[in-house]
Short mmCIF file of C-alpha atoms in Angstrom, two decimals:
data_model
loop_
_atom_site.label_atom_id
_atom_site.label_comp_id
_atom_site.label_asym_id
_atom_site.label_seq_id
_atom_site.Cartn_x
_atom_site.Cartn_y
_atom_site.Cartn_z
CA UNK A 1 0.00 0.00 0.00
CA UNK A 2 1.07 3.45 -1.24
CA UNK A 3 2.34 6.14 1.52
CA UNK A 4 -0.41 9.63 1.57
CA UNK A 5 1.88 10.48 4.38
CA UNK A 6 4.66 12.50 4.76
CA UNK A 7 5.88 12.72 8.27
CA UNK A 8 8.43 15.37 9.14
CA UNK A 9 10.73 15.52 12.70
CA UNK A 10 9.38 11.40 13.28
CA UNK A 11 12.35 10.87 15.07
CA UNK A 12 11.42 14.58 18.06
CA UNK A 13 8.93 14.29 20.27
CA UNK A 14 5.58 14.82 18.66
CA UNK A 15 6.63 13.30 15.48
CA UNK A 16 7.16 9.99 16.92
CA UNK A 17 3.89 9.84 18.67
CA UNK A 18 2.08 10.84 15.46
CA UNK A 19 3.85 8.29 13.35
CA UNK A 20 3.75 5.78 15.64
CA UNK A 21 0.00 6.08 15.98
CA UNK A 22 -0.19 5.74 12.30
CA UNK A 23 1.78 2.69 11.83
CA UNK A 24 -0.05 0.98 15.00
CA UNK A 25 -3.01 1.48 13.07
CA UNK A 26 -1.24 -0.10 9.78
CA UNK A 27 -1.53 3.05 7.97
CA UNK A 28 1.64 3.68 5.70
CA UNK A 29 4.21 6.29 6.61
CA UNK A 30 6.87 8.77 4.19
CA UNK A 31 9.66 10.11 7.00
CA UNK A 32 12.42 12.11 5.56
CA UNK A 33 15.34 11.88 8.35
CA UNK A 34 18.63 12.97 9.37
CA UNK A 35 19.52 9.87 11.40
CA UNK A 36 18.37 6.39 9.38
CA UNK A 37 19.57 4.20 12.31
CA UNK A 38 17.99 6.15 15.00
CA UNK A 39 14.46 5.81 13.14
CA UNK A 40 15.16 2.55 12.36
CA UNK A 41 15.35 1.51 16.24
CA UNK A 42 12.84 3.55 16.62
CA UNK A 43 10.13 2.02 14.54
CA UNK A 44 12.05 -1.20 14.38
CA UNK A 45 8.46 -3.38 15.61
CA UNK A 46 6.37 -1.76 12.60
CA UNK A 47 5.62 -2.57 8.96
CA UNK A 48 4.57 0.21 6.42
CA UNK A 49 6.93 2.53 7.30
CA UNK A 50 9.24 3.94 4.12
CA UNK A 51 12.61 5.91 5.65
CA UNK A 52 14.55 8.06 3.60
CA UNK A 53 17.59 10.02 4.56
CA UNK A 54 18.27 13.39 4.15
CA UNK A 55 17.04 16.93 5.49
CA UNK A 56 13.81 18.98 5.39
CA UNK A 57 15.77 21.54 4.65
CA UNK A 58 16.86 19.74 1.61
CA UNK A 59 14.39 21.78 -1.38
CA UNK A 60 14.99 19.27 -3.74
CA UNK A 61 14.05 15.98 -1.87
CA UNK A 62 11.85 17.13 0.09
CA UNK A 63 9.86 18.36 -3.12
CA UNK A 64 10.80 14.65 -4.34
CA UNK A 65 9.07 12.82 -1.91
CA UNK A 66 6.43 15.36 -1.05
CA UNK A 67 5.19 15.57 -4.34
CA UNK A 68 2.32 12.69 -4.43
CA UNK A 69 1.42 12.99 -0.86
CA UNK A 70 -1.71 14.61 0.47
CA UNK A 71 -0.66 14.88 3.92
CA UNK A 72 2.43 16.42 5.49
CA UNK A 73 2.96 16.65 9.27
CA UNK A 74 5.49 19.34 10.00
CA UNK A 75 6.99 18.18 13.12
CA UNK A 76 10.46 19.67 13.13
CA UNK A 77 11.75 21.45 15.93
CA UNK A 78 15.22 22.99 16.63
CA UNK A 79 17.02 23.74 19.48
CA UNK A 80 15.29 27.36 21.01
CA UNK A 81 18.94 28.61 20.26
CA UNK A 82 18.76 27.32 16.63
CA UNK A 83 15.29 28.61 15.98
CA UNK A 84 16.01 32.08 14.21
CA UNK A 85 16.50 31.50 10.60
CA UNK A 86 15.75 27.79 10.65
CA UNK A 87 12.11 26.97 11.98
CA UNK A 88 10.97 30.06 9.43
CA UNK A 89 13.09 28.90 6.47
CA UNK A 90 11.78 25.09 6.58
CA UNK A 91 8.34 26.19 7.23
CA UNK A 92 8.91 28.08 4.13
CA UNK A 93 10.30 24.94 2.02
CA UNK A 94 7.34 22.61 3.45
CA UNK A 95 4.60 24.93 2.06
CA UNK A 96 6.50 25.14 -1.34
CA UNK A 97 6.64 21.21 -1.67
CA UNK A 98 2.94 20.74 -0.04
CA UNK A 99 1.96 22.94 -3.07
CA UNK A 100 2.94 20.98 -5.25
CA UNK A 101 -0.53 18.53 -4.60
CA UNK A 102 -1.76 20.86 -2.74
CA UNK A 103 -1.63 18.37 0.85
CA UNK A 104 -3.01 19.40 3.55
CA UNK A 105 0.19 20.67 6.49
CA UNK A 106 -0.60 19.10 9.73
CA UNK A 107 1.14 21.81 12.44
CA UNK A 108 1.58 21.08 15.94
CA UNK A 109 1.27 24.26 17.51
CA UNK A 110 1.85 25.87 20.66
CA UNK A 111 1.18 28.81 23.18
CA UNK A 112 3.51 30.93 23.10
CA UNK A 113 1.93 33.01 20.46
CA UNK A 114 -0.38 33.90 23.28
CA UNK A 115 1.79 35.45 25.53
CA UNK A 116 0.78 35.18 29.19
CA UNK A 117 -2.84 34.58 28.40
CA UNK A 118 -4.10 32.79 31.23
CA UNK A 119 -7.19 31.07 29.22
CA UNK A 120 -6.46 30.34 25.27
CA UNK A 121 -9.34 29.87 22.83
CA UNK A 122 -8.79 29.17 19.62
CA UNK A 123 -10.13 32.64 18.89
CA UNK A 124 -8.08 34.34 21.16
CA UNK A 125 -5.59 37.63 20.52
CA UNK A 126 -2.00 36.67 19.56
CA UNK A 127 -0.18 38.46 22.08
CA UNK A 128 3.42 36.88 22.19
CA UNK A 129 5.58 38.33 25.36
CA UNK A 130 9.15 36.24 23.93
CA UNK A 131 11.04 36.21 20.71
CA UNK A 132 10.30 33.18 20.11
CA UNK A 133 6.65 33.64 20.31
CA UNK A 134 6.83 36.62 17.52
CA UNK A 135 8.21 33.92 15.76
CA UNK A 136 5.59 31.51 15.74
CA UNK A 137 2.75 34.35 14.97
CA UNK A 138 4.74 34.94 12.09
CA UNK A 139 5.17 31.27 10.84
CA UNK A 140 1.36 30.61 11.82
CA UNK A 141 0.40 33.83 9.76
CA UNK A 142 3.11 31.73 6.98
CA UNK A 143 0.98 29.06 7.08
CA UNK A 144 -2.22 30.69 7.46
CA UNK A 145 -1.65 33.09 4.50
CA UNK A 146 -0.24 30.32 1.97
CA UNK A 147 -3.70 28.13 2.61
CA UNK A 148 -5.62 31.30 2.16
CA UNK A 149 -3.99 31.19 -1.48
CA UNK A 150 -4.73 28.02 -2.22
CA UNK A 151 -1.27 26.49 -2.10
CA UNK A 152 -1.94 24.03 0.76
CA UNK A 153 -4.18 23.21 3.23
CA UNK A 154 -3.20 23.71 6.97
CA UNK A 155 -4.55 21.77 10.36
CA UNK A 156 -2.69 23.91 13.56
CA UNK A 157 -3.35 21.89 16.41
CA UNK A 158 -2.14 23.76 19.49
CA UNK A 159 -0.57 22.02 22.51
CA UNK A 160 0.74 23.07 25.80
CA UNK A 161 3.70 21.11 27.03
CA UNK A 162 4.16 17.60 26.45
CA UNK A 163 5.74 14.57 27.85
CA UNK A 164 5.75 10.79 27.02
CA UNK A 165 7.91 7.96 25.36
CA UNK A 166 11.01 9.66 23.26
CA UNK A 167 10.32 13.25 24.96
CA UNK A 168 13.59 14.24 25.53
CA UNK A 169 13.96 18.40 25.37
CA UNK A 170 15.46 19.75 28.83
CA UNK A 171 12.52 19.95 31.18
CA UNK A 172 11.06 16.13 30.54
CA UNK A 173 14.45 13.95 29.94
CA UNK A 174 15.89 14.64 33.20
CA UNK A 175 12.43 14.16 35.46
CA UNK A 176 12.24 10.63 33.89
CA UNK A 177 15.87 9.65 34.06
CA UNK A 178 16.47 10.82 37.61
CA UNK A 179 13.00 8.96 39.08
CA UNK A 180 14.63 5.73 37.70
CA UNK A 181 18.10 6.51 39.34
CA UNK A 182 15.97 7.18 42.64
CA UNK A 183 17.12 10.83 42.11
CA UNK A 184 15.14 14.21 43.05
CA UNK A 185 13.30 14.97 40.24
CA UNK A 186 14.12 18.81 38.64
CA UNK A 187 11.09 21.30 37.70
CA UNK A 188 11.22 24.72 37.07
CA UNK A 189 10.93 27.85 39.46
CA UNK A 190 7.00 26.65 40.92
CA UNK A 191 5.73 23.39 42.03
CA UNK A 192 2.73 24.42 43.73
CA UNK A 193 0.36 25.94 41.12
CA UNK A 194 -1.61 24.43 38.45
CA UNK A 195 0.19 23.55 35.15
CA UNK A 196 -1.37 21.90 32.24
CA UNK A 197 0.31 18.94 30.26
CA UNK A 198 -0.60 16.53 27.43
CA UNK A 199 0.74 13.06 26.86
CA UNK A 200 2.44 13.07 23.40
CA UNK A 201 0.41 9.36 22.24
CA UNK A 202 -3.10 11.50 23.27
CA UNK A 203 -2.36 14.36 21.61
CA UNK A 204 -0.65 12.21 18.21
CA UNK A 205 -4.15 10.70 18.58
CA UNK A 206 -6.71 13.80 18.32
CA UNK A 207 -4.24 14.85 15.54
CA UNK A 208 -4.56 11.91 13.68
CA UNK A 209 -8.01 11.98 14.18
CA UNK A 210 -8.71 15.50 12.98
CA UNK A 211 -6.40 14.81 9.82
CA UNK A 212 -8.78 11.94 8.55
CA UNK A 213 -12.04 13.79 9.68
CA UNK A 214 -10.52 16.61 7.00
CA UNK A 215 -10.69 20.40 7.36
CA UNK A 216 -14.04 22.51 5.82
CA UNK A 217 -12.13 25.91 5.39
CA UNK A 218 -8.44 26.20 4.04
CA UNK A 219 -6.83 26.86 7.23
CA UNK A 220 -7.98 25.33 10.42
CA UNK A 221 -7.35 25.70 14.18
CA UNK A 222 -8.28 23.58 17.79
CA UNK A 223 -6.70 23.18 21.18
CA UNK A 224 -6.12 20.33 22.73
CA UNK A 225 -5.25 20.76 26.20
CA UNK A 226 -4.57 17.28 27.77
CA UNK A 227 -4.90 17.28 31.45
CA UNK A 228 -4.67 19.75 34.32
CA UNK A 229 -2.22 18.58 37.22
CA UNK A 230 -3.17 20.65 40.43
CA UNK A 231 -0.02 21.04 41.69
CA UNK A 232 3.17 19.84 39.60
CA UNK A 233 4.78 18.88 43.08
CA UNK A 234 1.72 16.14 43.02
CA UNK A 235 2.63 14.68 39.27
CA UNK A 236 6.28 14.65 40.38
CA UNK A 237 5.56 12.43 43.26
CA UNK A 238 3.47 10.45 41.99
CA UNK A 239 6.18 9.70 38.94
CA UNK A 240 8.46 8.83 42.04
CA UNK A 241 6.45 6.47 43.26
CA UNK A 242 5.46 4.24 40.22
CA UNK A 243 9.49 4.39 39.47
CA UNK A 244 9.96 3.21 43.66
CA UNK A 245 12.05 6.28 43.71
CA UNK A 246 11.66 9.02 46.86
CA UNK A 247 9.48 11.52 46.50
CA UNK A 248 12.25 14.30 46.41
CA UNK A 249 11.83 17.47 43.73
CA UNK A 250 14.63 19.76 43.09
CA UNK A 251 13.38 23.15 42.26
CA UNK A 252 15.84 25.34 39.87
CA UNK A 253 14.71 28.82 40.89
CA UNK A 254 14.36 31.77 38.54
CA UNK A 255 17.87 33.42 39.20
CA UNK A 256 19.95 30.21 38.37
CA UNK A 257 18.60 30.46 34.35
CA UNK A 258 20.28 33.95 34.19
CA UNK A 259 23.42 32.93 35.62
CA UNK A 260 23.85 29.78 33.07
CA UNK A 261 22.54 31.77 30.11
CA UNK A 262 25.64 33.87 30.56
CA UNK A 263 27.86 30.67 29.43
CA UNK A 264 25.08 28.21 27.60
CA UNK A 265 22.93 29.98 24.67
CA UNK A 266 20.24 27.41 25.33
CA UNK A 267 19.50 28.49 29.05
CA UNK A 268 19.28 32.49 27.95
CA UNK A 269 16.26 30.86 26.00
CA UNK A 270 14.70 28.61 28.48
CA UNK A 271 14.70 31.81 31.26
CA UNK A 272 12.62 33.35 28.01
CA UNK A 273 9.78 30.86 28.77
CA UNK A 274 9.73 30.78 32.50
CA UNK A 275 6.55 32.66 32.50
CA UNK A 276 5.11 29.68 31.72
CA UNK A 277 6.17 28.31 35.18
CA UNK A 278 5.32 30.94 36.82
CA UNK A 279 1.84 31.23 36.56
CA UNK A 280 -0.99 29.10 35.10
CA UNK A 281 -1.45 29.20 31.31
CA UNK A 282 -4.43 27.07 30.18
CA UNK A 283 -5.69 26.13 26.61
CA UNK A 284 -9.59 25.56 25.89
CA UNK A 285 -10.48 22.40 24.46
CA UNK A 286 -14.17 22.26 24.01
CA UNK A 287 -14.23 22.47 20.69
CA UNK A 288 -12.54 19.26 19.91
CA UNK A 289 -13.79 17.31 23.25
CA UNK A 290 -17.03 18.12 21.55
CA UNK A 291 -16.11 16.61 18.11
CA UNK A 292 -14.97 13.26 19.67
CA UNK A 293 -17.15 12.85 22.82
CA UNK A 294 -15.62 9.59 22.81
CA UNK A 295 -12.04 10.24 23.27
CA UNK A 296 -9.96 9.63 26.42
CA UNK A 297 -6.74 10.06 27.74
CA UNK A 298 -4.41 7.49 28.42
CA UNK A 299 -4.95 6.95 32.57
CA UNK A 300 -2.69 8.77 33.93
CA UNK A 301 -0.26 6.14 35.89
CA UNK A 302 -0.70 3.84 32.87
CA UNK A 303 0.93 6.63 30.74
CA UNK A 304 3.75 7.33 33.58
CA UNK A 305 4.53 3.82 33.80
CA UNK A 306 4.64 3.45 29.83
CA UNK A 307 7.57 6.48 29.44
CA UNK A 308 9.37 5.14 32.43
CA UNK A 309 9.97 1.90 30.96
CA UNK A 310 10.75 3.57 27.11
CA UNK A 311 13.48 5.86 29.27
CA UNK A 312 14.84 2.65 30.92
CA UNK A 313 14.67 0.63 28.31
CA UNK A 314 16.34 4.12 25.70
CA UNK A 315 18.14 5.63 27.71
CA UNK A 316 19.94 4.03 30.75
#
């Protein structure tokens, strides 16, 4: 069976969970990556999946490969230091080869476009309070104008943070790792308010989902929020526990990002974003609880349980 797929950044965070919810449901997969051995252990257990190595930045192959598919999940992500002149440029080059069939783009977004909003809609002001989110309004307004034109069609999906299997950016690698060295377990400057959080194979799911229910208008948005975790103090605990780890957090306070972003680019970046732990951001998601009425998350220990054995078995 022919690939309709294209799957970009399979081998990051969201990527995997939305191509590995593909191939679980024997649907054939395109993924263009940098690493062939890395995606190969990676989707090692499934059929139907078609790797090819190269770049997305690569114009050429990317236009190659893209050029019979009707779906194209842009999942690539760089480092926040990296993001300048990169995450705009490929966004660019996807909507060129999408074009070319005119597939629809399938765009995990986020909320920093929203600034320190503390309820998103999906009709809510873009108010970005970073660099980084000015730089998503203007690849969302990217996306959003090139569908408007009829090049593509685009489904923006925005998430808050995420954590699960293959999650492995600064703030969830070392929470997982350390709970199965019996290790406190490090979070960012609060522990005690409310902080909202999706499992990567939930949110792969309602994706997947909205991608085969289709899109009425040429550019199309919904939240999906996840859960909400009272306290993040609680969800670290409770991660100690199913690893049989103390229940010990360490808590890097506000100050210690502006000393290391001095020496590391990528913590001047992070202390960007700690607004996000600061307060309580929250995204809206009745619009697409309402479209699948039957959907559920993965229980929550059954999902802690799941990435601590993919970060023993990965990683240790």
């Amino acid at each position: 069976m022919k690939s309709e797929i294209l799957v970009l950044g399979s081998t990051g965070s969201i990527g995997y969970a939305f191509t590995e919810n593909l191939l679980s449901k024997n649907i054939p997969v395109t993924i263009i990556v940098r690493d062939a051995v890395k995606a190969k252990n990676l989707f090692q257990s499934f059929n139907h999946v078609e790797i090819i190595k190269g770049d997305a930045q690569d114009l050429n192959l990317l236009k190659q490969v893209a050029a019979d598919k009707k779906y194209i999940f842009h999942g690539i992500n760089y480092p926040y230091n990296e993001w300048f002149g990169n995450m705009d440029v490929v966004t660019n080059k996807i909507i060129e080869a999408a074009s070319l069939n005119k597939a629809m783009i399938v765009f995990p977004g986020n909320v920093y476009n929203y600034g320190n909003t503390p309820l998103i809609k999906e009709d809510s002001p873009e108010n970005p309070c970073t660099r980084k989110g000015a730089l998503r309004v203007e690849i969302e307004k990217t996306l959003r104008d090139a569908a408007n034109a009829g090049k593509c069609k685009v489904l923006n999906v925005c998430l808050p943070d995420f954590w699960g299997p293959n999650v492995l950016n600064y703030g969830i690698k070392p929470i997982f790792i350390n709970a199965l060295k019996g290790e406190a377990l490090p979070y960012m400057v609060r522990q005690d308010i409310p902080h909202q959080l999706v499992f990567t194979k939930d949110a792969a799911e309602i994706m997947v989902r909205l991608m085969q229910r289709g899109i009425q208008k040429p550019y199309e948005n919904y939240n999906y929020g996840g859960q909400v975790h009272p306290t993040m103090k609680g969800l670290l605990n409770r991660i100690s526990r199913l690893a049989n780890a103390p229940e010990k957090v360490k808590l890097h306070p506000k100050w210690l990002f502006s000393v290391l972003g001095i020496f590391m680019p990528m913590m001047k970046e992070v202390k960007e974003m700690l607004y996000l732990f600061e307060g309580t951001v929250l995204l809206d998601d009745t619009k697409v609880r309402s479209i699948f009425p039957d959907f559920k998350e993965t229980p929550l220990d059954e999902a802690i349980t799941e990435t601590l054995n993919w970060f023993r078995e990965n990683q240790l």
